[in-house]
Amino acid sequence: MAQLTERNFSSKDEMTAALAELLQAGLSQGIEQDGEAVLLVSGGSSPAPAYRYLSGVELGWDKITVAMVDERWVEPEHEKSNEAFIKSTLLQDKAANARFVTMKNAAVSAEEGADLCESAYAALKKPFDVTILGMGPDGHTASLFPNAKGLEHALTTTNTVCAINAHQSEVTGEITERMSLSLAGIANSKAAVLLISGDEKKAVYEAAKQSGSEYDVPLRAVLNHPDINLTVFWCP
């Protein structure tokens, strides 16, 4: 099992403040210990306020690398691009000085672009200092979707990243082709934070803690991994 800490908050504002504090501490410690820090970021509404707050904090951003947890295989200008989201929320103000490592490259498909993306991520300092994860109502985290093409490889490879092609659903939308951290990539972090909001997702998380198939509920693979130091943030 992962090294698991659970923190419950009464509001999203409380959760945002705690996340910002955790990120600031983790990145500062990374710079102090290693001369640099690496932050792996996810898209979504939950971390956005903390990203906006952090962007204005003096953190030695020229010593920080920000990289993606996952990305849809779309151009950065696309409305669904996580890269565009991170640029508009985190990489502003003082944080504009951070180095940014993206996942989308010029390859036609994520599968064809995986080796180039792996090379870029292989050059990052490891372990990463902090990795921010979200979770979908189907039990996916990063872009590790249930029974997706590439999921078995993602859960077993020693590579940091992997190409995923998910089954189209209400959760994935029409863009099913993704690049994602592998399970090994998620595990290669000093601290991982899973953000959950609402009772529906809390129920999915609690179910993922029970025994069962990691292919049906990929978050279960993260919770089962002995080397992952995971803090779960939940608010109503």
PDB file of C-alpha atoms in Angstrom:
ATOM      1  CA  MET A   1       0.000   0.000   0.000  1.00  0.00           C
ATOM      2  CA  ALA A   2       0.998   3.612  -0.564  1.00  0.00           C
ATOM      3  CA  GLN A   3       2.120   5.735   2.383  1.00  0.00           C
ATOM      4  CA  LEU A   4      -1.242   7.453   2.769  1.00  0.00           C
ATOM      5  CA  THR A   5      -2.268  10.641   4.546  1.00  0.00           C
ATOM      6  CA  GLU A   6      -5.854  11.911   4.314  1.00  0.00           C
ATOM      7  CA  ARG A   7      -6.808  15.526   4.983  1.00  0.00           C
ATOM      8  CA  ASN A   8     -10.410  16.742   4.951  1.00  0.00           C
ATOM      9  CA  PHE A   9     -11.324  20.397   4.544  1.00  0.00           C
ATOM     10  CA  SER A  10     -14.620  22.194   5.065  1.00  0.00           C
ATOM     11  CA  SER A  11     -14.243  24.395   1.966  1.00  0.00           C
ATOM     12  CA  LYS A  12     -12.345  24.726  -1.287  1.00  0.00           C
ATOM     13  CA  ASP A  13     -10.693  27.874   0.081  1.00  0.00           C
ATOM     14  CA  GLU A  14      -9.234  25.869   2.967  1.00  0.00           C
ATOM     15  CA  MET A  15      -8.041  23.167   0.615  1.00  0.00           C
ATOM     16  CA  THR A  16      -6.479  25.751  -1.712  1.00  0.00           C
ATOM     17  CA  ALA A  17      -4.567  27.372   1.156  1.00  0.00           C
ATOM     18  CA  ALA A  18      -3.266  24.003   2.365  1.00  0.00           C
ATOM     19  CA  LEU A  19      -2.229  22.973  -1.156  1.00  0.00           C
ATOM     20  CA  ALA A  20      -0.419  26.254  -1.733  1.00  0.00           C
ATOM     21  CA  GLU A  21       1.422  25.811   1.580  1.00  0.00           C
ATOM     22  CA  LEU A  22       2.412  22.236   0.706  1.00  0.00           C
ATOM     23  CA  LEU A  23       3.653  23.245  -2.752  1.00  0.00           C
ATOM     24  CA  GLN A  24       5.613  26.197  -1.448  1.00  0.00           C
ATOM     25  CA  ALA A  25       7.279  24.062   1.228  1.00  0.00           C
ATOM     26  CA  GLY A  26       8.075  21.184  -1.152  1.00  0.00           C
ATOM     27  CA  LEU A  27       9.579  23.394  -3.829  1.00  0.00           C
ATOM     28  CA  SER A  28      11.590  25.448  -1.335  1.00  0.00           C
ATOM     29  CA  GLN A  29      12.965  22.250   0.202  1.00  0.00           C
ATOM     30  CA  GLY A  30      13.902  20.913  -3.235  1.00  0.00           C
ATOM     31  CA  ILE A  31      15.850  24.071  -4.064  1.00  0.00           C
ATOM     32  CA  GLU A  32      17.551  24.018  -0.662  1.00  0.00           C
ATOM     33  CA  GLN A  33      18.560  20.357  -0.917  1.00  0.00           C
ATOM     34  CA  ASP A  34      19.301  19.985  -4.637  1.00  0.00           C
ATOM     35  CA  GLY A  35      19.700  23.520  -5.995  1.00  0.00           C
ATOM     36  CA  GLU A  36      16.561  22.979  -8.096  1.00  0.00           C
ATOM     37  CA  ALA A  37      12.989  21.736  -7.782  1.00  0.00           C
ATOM     38  CA  VAL A  38      10.580  19.892 -10.095  1.00  0.00           C
ATOM     39  CA  LEU A  39       6.800  20.246  -9.904  1.00  0.00           C
ATOM     40  CA  LEU A  40       4.485  17.947 -11.873  1.00  0.00           C
ATOM     41  CA  VAL A  41       1.107  19.567 -12.505  1.00  0.00           C
ATOM     42  CA  SER A  42      -2.369  18.419 -13.512  1.00  0.00           C
ATOM     43  CA  GLY A  43      -5.153  20.424 -15.098  1.00  0.00           C
ATOM     44  CA  GLY A  44      -8.620  20.850 -13.643  1.00  0.00           C
ATOM     45  CA  SER A  45     -10.463  23.359 -11.518  1.00  0.00           C
ATOM     46  CA  SER A  46      -9.301  22.090  -8.101  1.00  0.00           C
ATOM     47  CA  PRO A  47      -5.641  23.185  -8.229  1.00  0.00           C
ATOM     48  CA  ALA A  48      -6.227  26.371 -10.262  1.00  0.00           C
ATOM     49  CA  PRO A  49      -6.597  28.776  -7.285  1.00  0.00           C
ATOM     50  CA  ALA A  50      -3.400  27.422  -5.697  1.00  0.00           C
ATOM     51  CA  TYR A  51      -1.579  27.819  -9.024  1.00  0.00           C
ATOM     52  CA  ARG A  52      -2.711  31.439  -9.278  1.00  0.00           C
ATOM     53  CA  TYR A  53      -1.583  32.136  -5.717  1.00  0.00           C
ATOM     54  CA  LEU A  54       1.803  30.472  -6.232  1.00  0.00           C
ATOM     55  CA  SER A  55       2.460  32.469  -9.385  1.00  0.00           C
ATOM     56  CA  GLY A  56       2.889  35.585  -7.250  1.00  0.00           C
ATOM     57  CA  VAL A  57       5.131  34.031  -4.593  1.00  0.00           C
ATOM     58  CA  GLU A  58       8.898  34.588  -4.544  1.00  0.00           C
ATOM     59  CA  LEU A  59      10.224  31.033  -4.814  1.00  0.00           C
ATOM     60  CA  GLY A  60      13.384  31.196  -6.890  1.00  0.00           C
ATOM     61  CA  TRP A  61      11.351  30.254  -9.939  1.00  0.00           C
ATOM     62  CA  ASP A  62      14.434  30.272 -12.162  1.00  0.00           C
ATOM     63  CA  LYS A  63      15.459  27.116 -10.266  1.00  0.00           C
ATOM     64  CA  ILE A  64      12.074  25.399 -10.685  1.00  0.00           C
ATOM     65  CA  THR A  65      10.951  23.162 -13.540  1.00  0.00           C
ATOM     66  CA  VAL A  66       7.229  22.689 -14.096  1.00  0.00           C
ATOM     67  CA  ALA A  67       6.180  19.647 -16.129  1.00  0.00           C
ATOM     68  CA  MET A  68       2.875  18.040 -17.072  1.00  0.00           C
ATOM     69  CA  VAL A  69       1.293  15.010 -15.392  1.00  0.00           C
ATOM     70  CA  ASP A  70      -0.752  14.326 -18.524  1.00  0.00           C
ATOM     71  CA  GLU A  71      -1.933  15.949 -21.732  1.00  0.00           C
ATOM     72  CA  ARG A  72      -4.493  15.465 -24.440  1.00  0.00           C
ATOM     73  CA  TRP A  73      -2.839  14.999 -27.837  1.00  0.00           C
ATOM     74  CA  VAL A  74      -3.929  18.422 -29.080  1.00  0.00           C
ATOM     75  CA  GLU A  75      -2.104  21.597 -30.027  1.00  0.00           C
ATOM     76  CA  PRO A  76      -1.309  24.023 -27.174  1.00  0.00           C
ATOM     77  CA  GLU A  77      -3.824  26.509 -28.563  1.00  0.00           C
ATOM     78  CA  HIS A  78      -6.677  24.004 -28.208  1.00  0.00           C
ATOM     79  CA  GLU A  79      -9.315  24.846 -25.596  1.00  0.00           C
ATOM     80  CA  LYS A  80      -8.838  21.448 -23.963  1.00  0.00           C
ATOM     81  CA  SER A  81      -5.033  21.719 -23.717  1.00  0.00           C
ATOM     82  CA  ASN A  82      -3.649  21.294 -20.205  1.00  0.00           C
ATOM     83  CA  GLU A  83      -0.543  23.145 -21.363  1.00  0.00           C
ATOM     84  CA  ALA A  84      -2.613  26.236 -22.135  1.00  0.00           C
ATOM     85  CA  PHE A  85      -4.335  25.924 -18.748  1.00  0.00           C
ATOM     86  CA  ILE A  86      -1.023  25.800 -16.861  1.00  0.00           C
ATOM     87  CA  LYS A  87       0.340  28.759 -18.802  1.00  0.00           C
ATOM     88  CA  SER A  88      -2.735  30.841 -17.966  1.00  0.00           C
ATOM     89  CA  THR A  89      -2.909  29.925 -14.261  1.00  0.00           C
ATOM     90  CA  LEU A  90       0.554  29.065 -12.910  1.00  0.00           C
ATOM     91  CA  LEU A  91       3.158  30.358 -15.341  1.00  0.00           C
ATOM     92  CA  GLN A  92       2.300  34.005 -14.799  1.00  0.00           C
ATOM     93  CA  ASP A  93       3.884  36.839 -12.792  1.00  0.00           C
ATOM     94  CA  LYS A  94       6.940  35.584 -10.868  1.00  0.00           C
ATOM     95  CA  ALA A  95       6.360  31.963 -11.937  1.00  0.00           C
ATOM     96  CA  ALA A  96       6.835  32.988 -15.574  1.00  0.00           C
ATOM     97  CA  ASN A  97      10.557  32.502 -14.879  1.00  0.00           C
ATOM     98  CA  ALA A  98      10.121  28.747 -14.348  1.00  0.00           C
ATOM     99  CA  ARG A  99      11.266  26.249 -16.956  1.00  0.00           C
ATOM    100  CA  PHE A 100       8.299  24.467 -18.541  1.00  0.00           C
ATOM    101  CA  VAL A 101       8.473  20.932 -19.943  1.00  0.00           C
ATOM    102  CA  THR A 102       5.453  19.948 -22.011  1.00  0.00           C
ATOM    103  CA  MET A 103       4.247  16.581 -23.282  1.00  0.00           C
ATOM    104  CA  LYS A 104       2.764  17.388 -26.677  1.00  0.00           C
ATOM    105  CA  ASN A 105       5.331  17.298 -29.481  1.00  0.00           C
ATOM    106  CA  ALA A 106       5.252  17.291 -33.279  1.00  0.00           C
ATOM    107  CA  ALA A 107       4.517  13.565 -33.644  1.00  0.00           C
ATOM    108  CA  VAL A 108       1.253  12.641 -35.340  1.00  0.00           C
ATOM    109  CA  SER A 109       0.112  10.484 -32.415  1.00  0.00           C
ATOM    110  CA  ALA A 110       0.896  10.140 -28.748  1.00  0.00           C
ATOM    111  CA  GLU A 111       2.191   6.628 -29.391  1.00  0.00           C
ATOM    112  CA  GLU A 112       4.641   7.940 -31.991  1.00  0.00           C
ATOM    113  CA  GLY A 113       5.619  10.848 -29.739  1.00  0.00           C
ATOM    114  CA  ALA A 114       6.197   8.768 -26.594  1.00  0.00           C
ATOM    115  CA  ASP A 115       9.944   8.208 -27.067  1.00  0.00           C
ATOM    116  CA  LEU A 116      10.636  11.904 -27.575  1.00  0.00           C
ATOM    117  CA  CYS A 117       8.529  12.772 -24.546  1.00  0.00           C
ATOM    118  CA  GLU A 118      10.310  10.104 -22.502  1.00  0.00           C
ATOM    119  CA  SER A 119      13.668  11.663 -23.408  1.00  0.00           C
ATOM    120  CA  ALA A 120      12.497  15.059 -22.196  1.00  0.00           C
ATOM    121  CA  TYR A 121      11.265  13.608 -18.903  1.00  0.00           C
ATOM    122  CA  ALA A 122      14.383  11.469 -18.449  1.00  0.00           C
ATOM    123  CA  ALA A 123      16.352  14.716 -18.222  1.00  0.00           C
ATOM    124  CA  LEU A 124      14.318  15.984 -15.240  1.00  0.00           C
ATOM    125  CA  LYS A 125      15.680  15.811 -11.697  1.00  0.00           C
ATOM    126  CA  LYS A 126      14.331  12.787  -9.861  1.00  0.00           C
ATOM    127  CA  PRO A 127      12.658  12.134  -7.629  1.00  0.00           C
ATOM    128  CA  PHE A 128      10.272  14.952  -8.510  1.00  0.00           C
ATOM    129  CA  ASP A 129       9.550  17.193  -5.528  1.00  0.00           C
ATOM    130  CA  VAL A 130       5.750  17.317  -5.776  1.00  0.00           C
ATOM    131  CA  THR A 131       3.272  15.675  -8.163  1.00  0.00           C
ATOM    132  CA  ILE A 132      -0.333  16.908  -8.235  1.00  0.00           C
ATOM    133  CA  LEU A 133      -2.982  14.379  -9.234  1.00  0.00           C
ATOM    134  CA  GLY A 134      -6.698  14.585  -9.844  1.00  0.00           C
ATOM    135  CA  MET A 135      -9.275  11.832 -10.121  1.00  0.00           C
ATOM    136  CA  GLY A 136     -12.251  11.317 -12.401  1.00  0.00           C
ATOM    137  CA  PRO A 137     -15.623   9.772 -11.540  1.00  0.00           C
ATOM    138  CA  ASP A 138     -14.506   6.656 -13.424  1.00  0.00           C
ATOM    139  CA  GLY A 139     -11.505   6.175 -11.123  1.00  0.00           C
ATOM    140  CA  HIS A 140      -8.865   7.454 -13.536  1.00  0.00           C
ATOM    141  CA  THR A 141      -5.919   9.537 -12.385  1.00  0.00           C
ATOM    142  CA  ALA A 142      -3.450  11.358 -14.627  1.00  0.00           C
ATOM    143  CA  SER A 143      -4.604   9.935 -18.000  1.00  0.00           C
ATOM    144  CA  LEU A 144      -4.637   6.358 -16.762  1.00  0.00           C
ATOM    145  CA  PHE A 145      -8.194   5.557 -17.839  1.00  0.00           C
ATOM    146  CA  PRO A 146     -10.011   2.294 -17.105  1.00  0.00           C
ATOM    147  CA  ASN A 147      -9.100  -0.484 -19.541  1.00  0.00           C
ATOM    148  CA  ALA A 148      -7.561   2.005 -21.979  1.00  0.00           C
ATOM    149  CA  LYS A 149      -5.236   0.956 -24.756  1.00  0.00           C
ATOM    150  CA  GLY A 150      -1.768   1.344 -23.249  1.00  0.00           C
ATOM    151  CA  LEU A 151      -2.913   1.035 -19.624  1.00  0.00           C
ATOM    152  CA  GLU A 152      -1.251  -2.339 -18.994  1.00  0.00           C
ATOM    153  CA  HIS A 153       2.034  -0.891 -20.256  1.00  0.00           C
ATOM    154  CA  ALA A 154       1.499   2.240 -18.151  1.00  0.00           C
ATOM    155  CA  LEU A 155       1.099   0.204 -14.972  1.00  0.00           C
ATOM    156  CA  THR A 156       4.105  -2.060 -15.590  1.00  0.00           C
ATOM    157  CA  THR A 157       6.746  -0.039 -17.476  1.00  0.00           C
ATOM    158  CA  THR A 158       9.767   1.547 -15.810  1.00  0.00           C
ATOM    159  CA  ASN A 159       9.469   4.474 -18.258  1.00  0.00           C
ATOM    160  CA  THR A 160       8.316   7.787 -16.820  1.00  0.00           C
ATOM    161  CA  VAL A 161       5.675   8.501 -19.473  1.00  0.00           C
ATOM    162  CA  CYS A 162       3.371   6.462 -21.696  1.00  0.00           C
ATOM    163  CA  ALA A 163       0.871   6.897 -24.497  1.00  0.00           C
ATOM    164  CA  ILE A 164      -2.769   6.186 -23.677  1.00  0.00           C
ATOM    165  CA  ASN A 165      -5.799   5.813 -25.921  1.00  0.00           C
ATOM    166  CA  ALA A 166      -8.903   5.706 -23.758  1.00  0.00           C
ATOM    167  CA  HIS A 167     -12.370   4.461 -24.590  1.00  0.00           C
ATOM    168  CA  GLN A 168     -14.591   7.416 -25.498  1.00  0.00           C
ATOM    169  CA  SER A 169     -16.960   8.312 -22.688  1.00  0.00           C
ATOM    170  CA  GLU A 170     -18.585  11.245 -20.938  1.00  0.00           C
ATOM    171  CA  VAL A 171     -15.386  11.548 -18.909  1.00  0.00           C
ATOM    172  CA  THR A 172     -12.873  11.494 -21.759  1.00  0.00           C
ATOM    173  CA  GLY A 173     -14.961  13.407 -24.274  1.00  0.00           C
ATOM    174  CA  GLU A 174     -13.979  13.043 -27.915  1.00  0.00           C
ATOM    175  CA  ILE A 175     -10.237  13.441 -27.294  1.00  0.00           C
ATOM    176  CA  THR A 176      -9.174   9.971 -26.187  1.00  0.00           C
ATOM    177  CA  GLU A 177      -5.515  10.130 -27.172  1.00  0.00           C
ATOM    178  CA  ARG A 178      -3.283  11.235 -24.307  1.00  0.00           C
ATOM    179  CA  MET A 179       0.232  11.276 -22.935  1.00  0.00           C
ATOM    180  CA  SER A 180       0.536  10.515 -19.244  1.00  0.00           C
ATOM    181  CA  LEU A 181       2.904   9.796 -16.431  1.00  0.00           C
ATOM    182  CA  SER A 182       3.140   6.052 -15.968  1.00  0.00           C
ATOM    183  CA  LEU A 183       2.631   4.481 -12.548  1.00  0.00           C
ATOM    184  CA  ALA A 184       6.422   4.417 -12.187  1.00  0.00           C
ATOM    185  CA  GLY A 185       6.504   8.109 -13.083  1.00  0.00           C
ATOM    186  CA  ILE A 186       3.945   8.912 -10.391  1.00  0.00           C
ATOM    187  CA  ALA A 187       5.920   6.845  -7.880  1.00  0.00           C
ATOM    188  CA  ASN A 188       9.132   8.744  -8.672  1.00  0.00           C
ATOM    189  CA  SER A 189       8.130  11.747  -6.551  1.00  0.00           C
ATOM    190  CA  LYS A 190       8.970  12.753  -2.990  1.00  0.00           C
ATOM    191  CA  ALA A 191       5.334  13.706  -2.462  1.00  0.00           C
ATOM    192  CA  ALA A 192       2.154  13.187  -4.456  1.00  0.00           C
ATOM    193  CA  VAL A 193      -1.094  15.012  -3.732  1.00  0.00           C
ATOM    194  CA  LEU A 194      -4.498  13.737  -4.856  1.00  0.00           C
ATOM    195  CA  LEU A 195      -7.229  16.383  -4.988  1.00  0.00           C
ATOM    196  CA  ILE A 196     -10.857  15.267  -4.589  1.00  0.00           C
ATOM    197  CA  SER A 197     -13.979  17.419  -4.368  1.00  0.00           C
ATOM    198  CA  GLY A 198     -17.524  16.325  -3.612  1.00  0.00           C
ATOM    199  CA  ASP A 199     -19.225  13.257  -2.142  1.00  0.00           C
ATOM    200  CA  GLU A 200     -19.464  11.434  -5.486  1.00  0.00           C
ATOM    201  CA  LYS A 201     -15.705  11.414  -6.013  1.00  0.00           C
ATOM    202  CA  LYS A 202     -15.109  10.627  -2.336  1.00  0.00           C
ATOM    203  CA  ALA A 203     -17.185   7.468  -2.846  1.00  0.00           C
ATOM    204  CA  VAL A 204     -15.090   6.527  -5.910  1.00  0.00           C
ATOM    205  CA  TYR A 205     -11.913   7.056  -3.895  1.00  0.00           C
ATOM    206  CA  GLU A 206     -13.194   4.903  -1.015  1.00  0.00           C
ATOM    207  CA  ALA A 207     -14.100   2.150  -3.495  1.00  0.00           C
ATOM    208  CA  ALA A 208     -10.607   2.348  -5.008  1.00  0.00           C
ATOM    209  CA  LYS A 209      -9.161   1.586  -1.563  1.00  0.00           C
ATOM    210  CA  GLN A 210     -10.907  -1.784  -1.626  1.00  0.00           C
ATOM    211  CA  SER A 211      -9.448  -4.842  -3.356  1.00  0.00           C
ATOM    212  CA  GLY A 212     -10.218  -5.280  -7.040  1.00  0.00           C
ATOM    213  CA  SER A 213      -8.913  -4.779 -10.549  1.00  0.00           C
ATOM    214  CA  GLU A 214      -6.421  -1.954 -11.124  1.00  0.00           C
ATOM    215  CA  TYR A 215      -7.449  -1.978 -14.785  1.00  0.00           C
ATOM    216  CA  ASP A 216     -11.061  -1.209 -13.911  1.00  0.00           C
ATOM    217  CA  VAL A 217     -10.079   1.478 -11.377  1.00  0.00           C
ATOM    218  CA  PRO A 218      -6.559   2.740 -12.204  1.00  0.00           C
ATOM    219  CA  LEU A 219      -6.379   4.916  -9.060  1.00  0.00           C
ATOM    220  CA  ARG A 220      -6.230   1.606  -7.194  1.00  0.00           C
ATOM    221  CA  ALA A 221      -2.763   1.023  -8.691  1.00  0.00           C
ATOM    222  CA  VAL A 222      -1.552   4.273  -7.124  1.00  0.00           C
ATOM    223  CA  LEU A 223      -3.083   3.414  -3.753  1.00  0.00           C
ATOM    224  CA  ASN A 224      -1.538  -0.074  -3.899  1.00  0.00           C
ATOM    225  CA  HIS A 225       1.982   1.122  -4.773  1.00  0.00           C
ATOM    226  CA  PRO A 226       4.354   0.748  -1.792  1.00  0.00           C
ATOM    227  CA  ASP A 227       6.717   3.528  -2.895  1.00  0.00           C
ATOM    228  CA  ILE A 228       4.157   6.316  -3.315  1.00  0.00           C
ATOM    229  CA  ASN A 229       3.918   8.944  -0.583  1.00  0.00           C
ATOM    230  CA  LEU A 230       0.367  10.178  -1.169  1.00  0.00           C
ATOM    231  CA  THR A 231      -1.578  12.892   0.596  1.00  0.00           C
ATOM    232  CA  VAL A 232      -5.280  12.978  -0.261  1.00  0.00           C
ATOM    233  CA  PHE A 233      -7.051  16.360  -0.010  1.00  0.00           C
ATOM    234  CA  TRP A 234     -10.843  16.275   0.061  1.00  0.00           C
ATOM    235  CA  CYS A 235     -13.480  18.974   0.421  1.00  0.00           C
ATOM    236  CA  PRO A 236     -17.252  18.939  -0.104  1.00  0.00           C
TER     237      PRO A 236
END
